[in-house]
XYZ file of C-alpha atoms in Angstrom:
434
model
C 39.943 5.741 22.076
C 39.410 2.310 23.630
C 37.682 -0.662 21.758
C 34.436 -1.435 23.280
C 33.487 -5.220 22.798
C 29.833 -6.344 23.335
C 28.423 -10.207 22.700
C 25.215 -8.835 20.607
C 25.348 -4.973 19.222
C 21.497 -3.600 17.522
C 22.592 -0.438 14.958
C 19.799 1.402 14.574
C 17.666 3.319 17.791
C 14.006 2.970 16.557
C 10.871 1.089 17.285
C 12.716 -2.469 16.218
C 15.864 -2.166 18.998
C 13.751 -1.426 21.765
C 11.895 -4.444 20.942
C 14.585 -6.425 20.369
C 15.893 -5.232 23.624
C 12.569 -5.928 25.660
C 12.786 -9.817 23.698
C 16.727 -10.333 24.971
C 16.167 -9.562 28.521
C 13.377 -11.629 28.339
C 15.299 -14.802 27.279
C 17.750 -13.779 29.683
C 20.660 -11.976 28.313
C 23.666 -11.347 31.071
C 24.234 -7.385 32.011
C 27.022 -5.920 29.948
C 26.617 -7.950 26.933
C 23.649 -6.100 24.769
C 24.755 -2.361 23.222
C 22.124 -0.643 21.462
C 23.452 2.114 19.486
C 21.935 5.112 18.143
C 22.381 8.796 16.366
C 18.329 9.856 18.533
C 19.664 10.903 21.294
C 16.379 9.637 22.716
C 15.754 6.007 23.757
C 14.027 4.067 22.118
C 9.708 5.558 20.934
C 7.511 4.721 18.726
C 7.858 6.282 16.017
C 4.359 5.934 14.747
C 3.181 8.779 17.943
C 5.297 11.514 15.646
C 2.223 11.813 12.689
C -0.430 11.519 14.971
C -0.912 13.083 19.000
C 2.330 14.367 18.479
C 0.987 17.323 16.769
C -1.905 17.835 18.386
C -3.192 20.622 20.108
C -4.336 18.685 22.916
C -3.719 15.680 24.356
C -0.568 15.644 23.105
C 2.240 13.000 23.330
C 5.545 13.963 24.478
C 7.819 11.303 25.992
C 8.268 9.759 28.468
C 4.592 8.728 27.360
C 5.788 7.105 24.736
C 8.054 5.140 24.536
C 8.521 1.416 23.251
C 6.498 -0.711 24.240
C 3.854 0.788 24.664
C 2.705 0.547 21.253
C 1.429 -2.883 21.171
C 0.498 -2.405 25.007
C 3.608 -3.919 27.014
C 5.436 -2.065 29.709
C 7.392 1.296 28.671
C 10.993 0.626 28.851
C 12.587 4.033 30.066
C 16.030 4.790 29.861
C 16.642 3.907 33.077
C 14.905 0.167 32.406
C 18.085 -0.454 30.347
C 20.591 0.681 32.690
C 19.043 -1.992 35.138
C 19.143 -4.470 32.791
C 22.435 -3.716 31.705
C 21.979 -2.777 28.307
C 24.216 -0.067 27.181
C 22.173 2.590 25.299
C 25.106 4.508 23.209
C 22.525 7.079 21.867
C 24.108 10.366 19.895
C 26.299 7.725 18.158
C 26.350 7.627 14.912
C 27.796 3.674 13.116
C 29.759 5.814 9.477
C 31.487 1.941 9.115
C 30.880 -1.026 9.334
C 33.383 -3.883 8.530
C 31.168 -7.880 9.114
C 34.047 -9.893 8.071
C 35.856 -8.591 10.919
C 32.949 -7.884 13.226
C 34.226 -3.697 13.607
C 31.817 -1.319 13.996
C 33.387 2.777 13.480
C 31.002 5.706 14.561
C 31.485 9.539 12.466
C 33.698 10.371 16.287
C 36.547 7.566 15.360
C 34.661 4.733 18.369
C 35.317 1.527 17.399
C 32.904 -1.425 18.673
C 33.188 -4.861 18.080
C 30.462 -7.553 18.849
C 30.281 -11.654 17.689
C 26.446 -11.447 16.680
C 25.022 -7.842 15.289
C 21.476 -6.711 14.194
C 20.948 -4.063 11.609
C 17.273 -2.064 12.915
C 18.609 0.806 10.647
C 15.077 1.815 9.324
C 14.149 4.214 6.865
C 15.348 8.083 5.628
C 13.050 9.475 4.011
C 12.781 10.996 0.642
C 13.758 14.851 -0.292
C 12.961 17.218 -2.498
C 16.670 18.315 -3.105
C 17.958 14.461 -4.194
C 16.284 15.743 -7.158
C 17.381 19.444 -7.213
C 14.422 20.578 -7.164
C 14.518 24.692 -6.752
C 14.031 26.122 -3.628
C 13.742 22.697 -1.812
C 16.576 23.797 0.723
C 13.555 26.577 1.872
C 13.044 26.803 5.586
C 10.354 25.635 6.857
C 10.314 22.616 4.470
C 9.836 20.250 7.483
C 10.269 15.903 6.523
C 9.239 13.329 9.389
C 10.737 10.848 10.590
C 12.947 10.937 13.642
C 11.532 13.263 17.324
C 13.871 16.633 15.819
C 12.389 16.360 12.902
C 8.439 16.707 14.913
C 9.464 19.350 17.094
C 10.673 20.988 14.576
C 7.038 21.246 13.127
C 5.696 21.589 16.013
C 7.747 24.697 16.786
C 6.448 26.107 13.077
C 2.710 24.753 13.637
C 2.877 27.723 16.889
C 5.196 30.057 15.262
C 2.496 30.292 12.204
C -0.355 30.162 13.825
C -3.746 30.492 11.225
C -1.039 29.905 8.232
C -0.910 28.155 5.571
C 0.342 24.823 4.883
C 1.186 22.594 1.492
C 1.380 18.792 1.896
C 3.757 17.200 -0.646
C 2.519 13.377 -1.006
C -1.224 11.629 -0.791
C -0.054 9.042 1.012
C 0.683 7.901 5.121
C 2.619 11.115 5.879
C 0.148 13.476 3.763
C -3.036 12.277 5.473
C -1.443 11.721 8.805
C -0.073 15.675 9.016
C -3.264 17.390 6.784
C -5.459 16.729 9.569
C -3.051 16.952 12.237
C -2.116 20.279 11.080
C -5.388 20.886 10.274
C -6.774 20.591 13.784
C -4.185 22.907 14.406
C -6.429 25.676 12.579
C -3.457 25.908 9.531
C -5.462 26.144 6.328
C -3.539 23.001 4.426
C -3.719 22.123 1.007
C -2.378 18.238 -0.121
C -1.262 18.028 -3.399
C 0.269 14.248 -5.438
C 1.120 13.309 -8.869
C -1.392 10.243 -8.350
C -5.425 10.212 -9.484
C -6.344 9.249 -5.952
C -4.363 9.139 -2.219
C -2.520 6.502 -0.438
C -2.126 4.773 -4.326
C -0.368 1.676 -2.990
C -3.001 0.353 -0.705
C -5.986 2.237 -1.674
C -8.703 1.271 -4.050
C -10.847 4.552 -6.089
C -13.907 3.727 -3.896
C -11.921 3.745 -0.400
C -9.840 6.978 -1.699
C -12.509 8.383 -2.004
C -14.017 8.384 1.092
C -11.092 9.800 2.300
C -10.440 12.541 -0.541
C -14.618 13.685 0.806
C -13.836 13.073 4.233
C -10.906 15.489 4.087
C -12.515 18.233 1.831
C -15.514 18.904 4.069
C -13.109 19.025 6.487
C -11.660 21.969 4.554
C -8.255 20.503 2.736
C -7.933 21.351 -0.875
C -6.706 18.705 -2.279
C -4.951 19.330 -5.989
C -4.033 15.661 -7.408
C -2.259 14.968 -10.893
C 0.608 17.469 -10.506
C 3.677 17.936 -8.406
C 5.553 20.085 -6.296
C 8.386 21.699 -8.784
C 9.743 24.933 -7.279
C 9.641 27.525 -3.703
C 9.596 30.564 -3.592
C 11.410 32.124 -0.550
C 11.854 35.538 1.319
C 14.711 36.648 2.234
C 15.188 35.561 5.521
C 14.951 32.408 3.355
C 11.747 30.765 4.476
C 9.344 29.200 1.526
C 6.522 31.559 0.858
C 5.330 29.920 -2.294
C 4.432 26.412 -4.148
C 5.446 26.310 -7.838
C 3.236 23.321 -8.998
C 4.220 21.684 -12.165
C 0.088 22.318 -13.715
C 1.555 26.209 -13.656
C -0.083 27.463 -10.276
C 2.001 28.858 -7.548
C 0.053 28.150 -4.049
C 0.944 30.309 -1.184
C 2.632 28.051 1.893
C 4.225 29.325 5.523
C 4.667 25.304 5.952
C 5.542 22.557 3.722
C 5.465 19.543 4.542
C 7.236 16.267 2.451
C 5.920 13.101 2.473
C 7.229 11.245 -0.997
C 8.196 8.042 0.651
C 11.808 6.389 2.585
C 14.673 4.134 1.326
C 16.218 1.440 3.467
C 19.086 2.632 5.050
C 21.025 -0.428 3.908
C 23.956 1.193 3.194
C 26.511 0.910 6.419
C 26.194 -3.341 4.675
C 26.451 -2.837 1.501
C 28.190 -5.214 -0.726
C 29.041 -7.533 2.597
C 25.144 -9.174 2.318
C 23.052 -10.630 -0.156
C 19.927 -7.693 -1.248
C 16.613 -7.863 -2.933
C 13.803 -5.600 -3.093
C 15.893 -3.066 -1.956
C 16.297 -4.945 1.082
C 18.538 -6.817 2.844
C 17.944 -10.919 2.285
C 17.507 -13.059 5.171
C 16.172 -16.153 6.347
C 12.467 -16.708 8.026
C 15.014 -15.933 11.231
C 16.086 -12.939 9.751
C 20.350 -14.483 9.496
C 21.482 -12.576 6.597
C 23.987 -14.353 4.260
C 26.502 -12.394 6.610
C 27.731 -15.357 9.674
C 26.461 -13.997 12.964
C 24.311 -10.869 11.107
C 20.946 -10.658 11.505
C 18.713 -8.068 9.910
C 14.916 -6.926 10.517
C 12.300 -3.923 9.801
C 12.399 -1.830 7.259
C 15.321 -2.949 5.742
C 14.243 -6.809 5.931
C 13.330 -8.793 3.043
C 11.913 -11.646 4.277
C 9.832 -14.966 3.372
C 6.001 -13.783 3.393
C 5.246 -17.478 4.200
C 1.086 -16.906 3.765
C 2.146 -15.661 -0.019
C 5.026 -17.886 -0.692
C 7.318 -14.844 -1.587
C 10.105 -12.569 -0.066
C 8.495 -9.148 0.272
C 10.355 -5.828 2.637
C 7.234 -4.446 5.122
C 7.947 -0.687 6.229
C 5.286 -0.808 9.168
C 5.686 -0.828 13.089
C 3.695 -4.319 13.440
C 6.567 -5.570 11.049
C 9.030 -4.258 13.103
C 8.149 -4.884 16.420
C 7.836 -8.551 15.634
C 10.683 -9.192 13.019
C 12.599 -7.952 16.050
C 11.103 -10.303 18.427
C 11.837 -13.574 16.371
C 15.774 -12.515 15.266
C 16.148 -12.580 19.071
C 14.308 -15.780 19.949
C 16.298 -16.985 16.820
C 19.487 -15.837 18.258
C 18.957 -17.672 21.826
C 17.737 -20.604 19.430
C 21.015 -21.112 17.768
C 23.002 -20.573 20.926
C 20.727 -23.082 22.689
C 21.364 -25.582 19.496
C 16.809 -25.168 19.843
C 14.486 -24.529 16.904
C 11.889 -22.117 16.921
C 8.670 -21.351 14.292
C 9.221 -19.835 10.982
C 8.490 -16.210 10.835
C 4.794 -16.764 9.273
C 3.553 -12.841 9.187
C 0.284 -11.517 8.268
C 0.521 -7.957 6.387
C -1.137 -5.265 9.260
C -1.023 -1.977 8.037
C -3.030 0.555 10.001
C -4.125 4.966 10.268
C -5.697 7.395 11.993
C -6.343 10.688 11.193
C -9.117 13.001 12.631
C -11.796 10.715 14.008
C -11.326 7.829 11.209
C -9.266 4.703 12.266
C -8.841 1.610 9.586
C -7.312 -1.518 9.599
C -5.682 -3.650 6.574
C -4.619 -7.418 6.889
C -3.353 -9.520 4.061
C -2.420 -8.798 0.214
C -4.390 -6.051 -1.872
C -4.156 -7.776 -4.970
C -7.138 -8.866 -7.004
C -10.522 -8.297 -7.750
C -12.519 -6.022 -5.511
C -15.540 -5.528 -3.155
C -16.351 -2.337 -1.902
C -19.016 -2.856 1.013
C -20.909 -0.787 3.847
C -21.742 2.756 4.578
C -18.587 5.203 2.866
C -20.904 8.434 2.290
C -18.088 10.673 3.729
C -21.456 12.261 6.040
C -22.208 9.720 7.455
C -22.266 9.380 11.683
C -20.759 6.329 10.987
C -18.834 5.335 7.898
C -18.228 2.090 8.965
C -16.845 0.454 5.329
C -14.563 -1.821 3.849
C -13.199 -4.283 0.644
C -12.628 -7.658 0.542
C -9.495 -8.242 -1.969
C -10.044 -11.957 -4.477
C -8.013 -13.615 -5.940
C -7.726 -17.059 -7.586
C -11.200 -17.072 -6.066
C -10.102 -16.700 -2.069
C -10.479 -13.364 -0.139
C -6.855 -12.197 0.047
C -6.927 -9.043 2.169
C -9.281 -6.779 3.904
C -9.859 -3.395 4.722
C -12.107 -2.292 7.251
C -12.954 1.683 8.429
C -13.968 2.373 11.803
C -14.562 -1.246 12.675
C -14.883 -2.443 16.316
C -12.203 -4.427 18.028
C -13.834 -7.517 17.554
C -14.580 -6.921 13.954
C -10.893 -6.149 13.335
C -9.898 -9.788 14.571
C -12.514 -10.823 12.717
C -11.335 -9.382 9.728
C -7.983 -10.090 10.356
C -8.584 -14.221 11.700
C -10.117 -14.380 7.608
C -7.049 -12.613 5.478
C -4.957 -15.880 7.517
C -7.287 -17.727 6.796
C -8.446 -16.896 2.478
C -11.911 -18.586 2.549
C -13.209 -19.369 -0.876
C -15.637 -16.235 -2.851
C -18.759 -18.550 -4.659
C -19.702 -14.617 -5.864
C -18.848 -11.516 -5.455
C -22.297 -10.083 -5.641
C -22.866 -12.594 -2.865
C -19.768 -11.034 -1.046
C -20.862 -7.137 -1.243
C -24.371 -8.019 -0.348
C -22.842 -9.605 2.775
C -20.320 -7.068 3.941
C -18.649 -7.073 7.287
C -21.102 -10.595 8.142
C -18.797 -12.380 5.733
C -15.744 -12.101 7.817
C -17.871 -12.347 11.493
C -19.042 -15.502 10.257
C -15.691 -16.909 10.027
């Protein structure tokens, strides 16, 4: 096969790749200089839609509606946009070998690609129960959600298992968002997770108690403190029940597993410095290998605000890190300078009629404020995190756009706090006056 050469290559076709492509176009990339190599069959899209509107019974999201960059209010980059810009979008192409020393990539089909500058935007892969040898974990109707193909299979299952029973393994992002989506499709839903409360990486017990009660009021059964240890199958190999570690056996037509992900760094392992599970970069997303950048989930970068190296798995960082890397590439070529990446950690989720946002860091003491009664008409409440006498993080459910801007500003400025009791009494007003 003929070798193909490009000035710039992006490996991966997710959110980061799409936003990088837009920034390349802004920076004046010439036709034929840039290639995006993706194992997926479609142009880059806003991945968060898969666990939300893609699964809704009404008002459903479908491509081309959520191609990047609509997730941040930008122009939607349809496949023809890449053609118009002279960007090669190489889909259904999986890179299986990367030789950074010779600047060569090899695909599963044996194609060879040469580059001058590489951006690694491979994202994460889901952790599968088969990885742990869980009995029956290869049964049909056990689903994971990462790519659009996964979402399509789940949509089909929702149609064919109408009014069926679903078991969600995991109480994080995927668990909470998919439980809501399946319940909206009139499926009986049970969530199982080993932790004492849902979303333990971010939520406090006080925050979690609201969501657990709210979900219970929607008819979702929650079982905490145990794990799935086996799956029963019928003669067609489809899942019929789930065995829990505590001895219970639950019926299930659909099982969705959301127990986390792993950054896909295998291609460059041993060729770049790694730290905290990701590829170590500087504030411009340059790696230890010349002309190689890493962005999104795979990058461990200097988080200036907290003066530490951190890896962030979130769409907001995927977008912004991609743009930063491309700006840095062009600045380097032109001998100019750009500002260091100064990221404010941001997470959000939407489920049912709920919508929360979080900014900053969830360390230190906490103050819960507002109305966190799950039966309340407003259910507007939040939490501040206080460390060394300063507010370092803030969470808000059901905030207005103005209120969400206010909590973002507060997390960035980290104002001092004299009294936790006074902060609790002031509640959201404290953020609004900053």
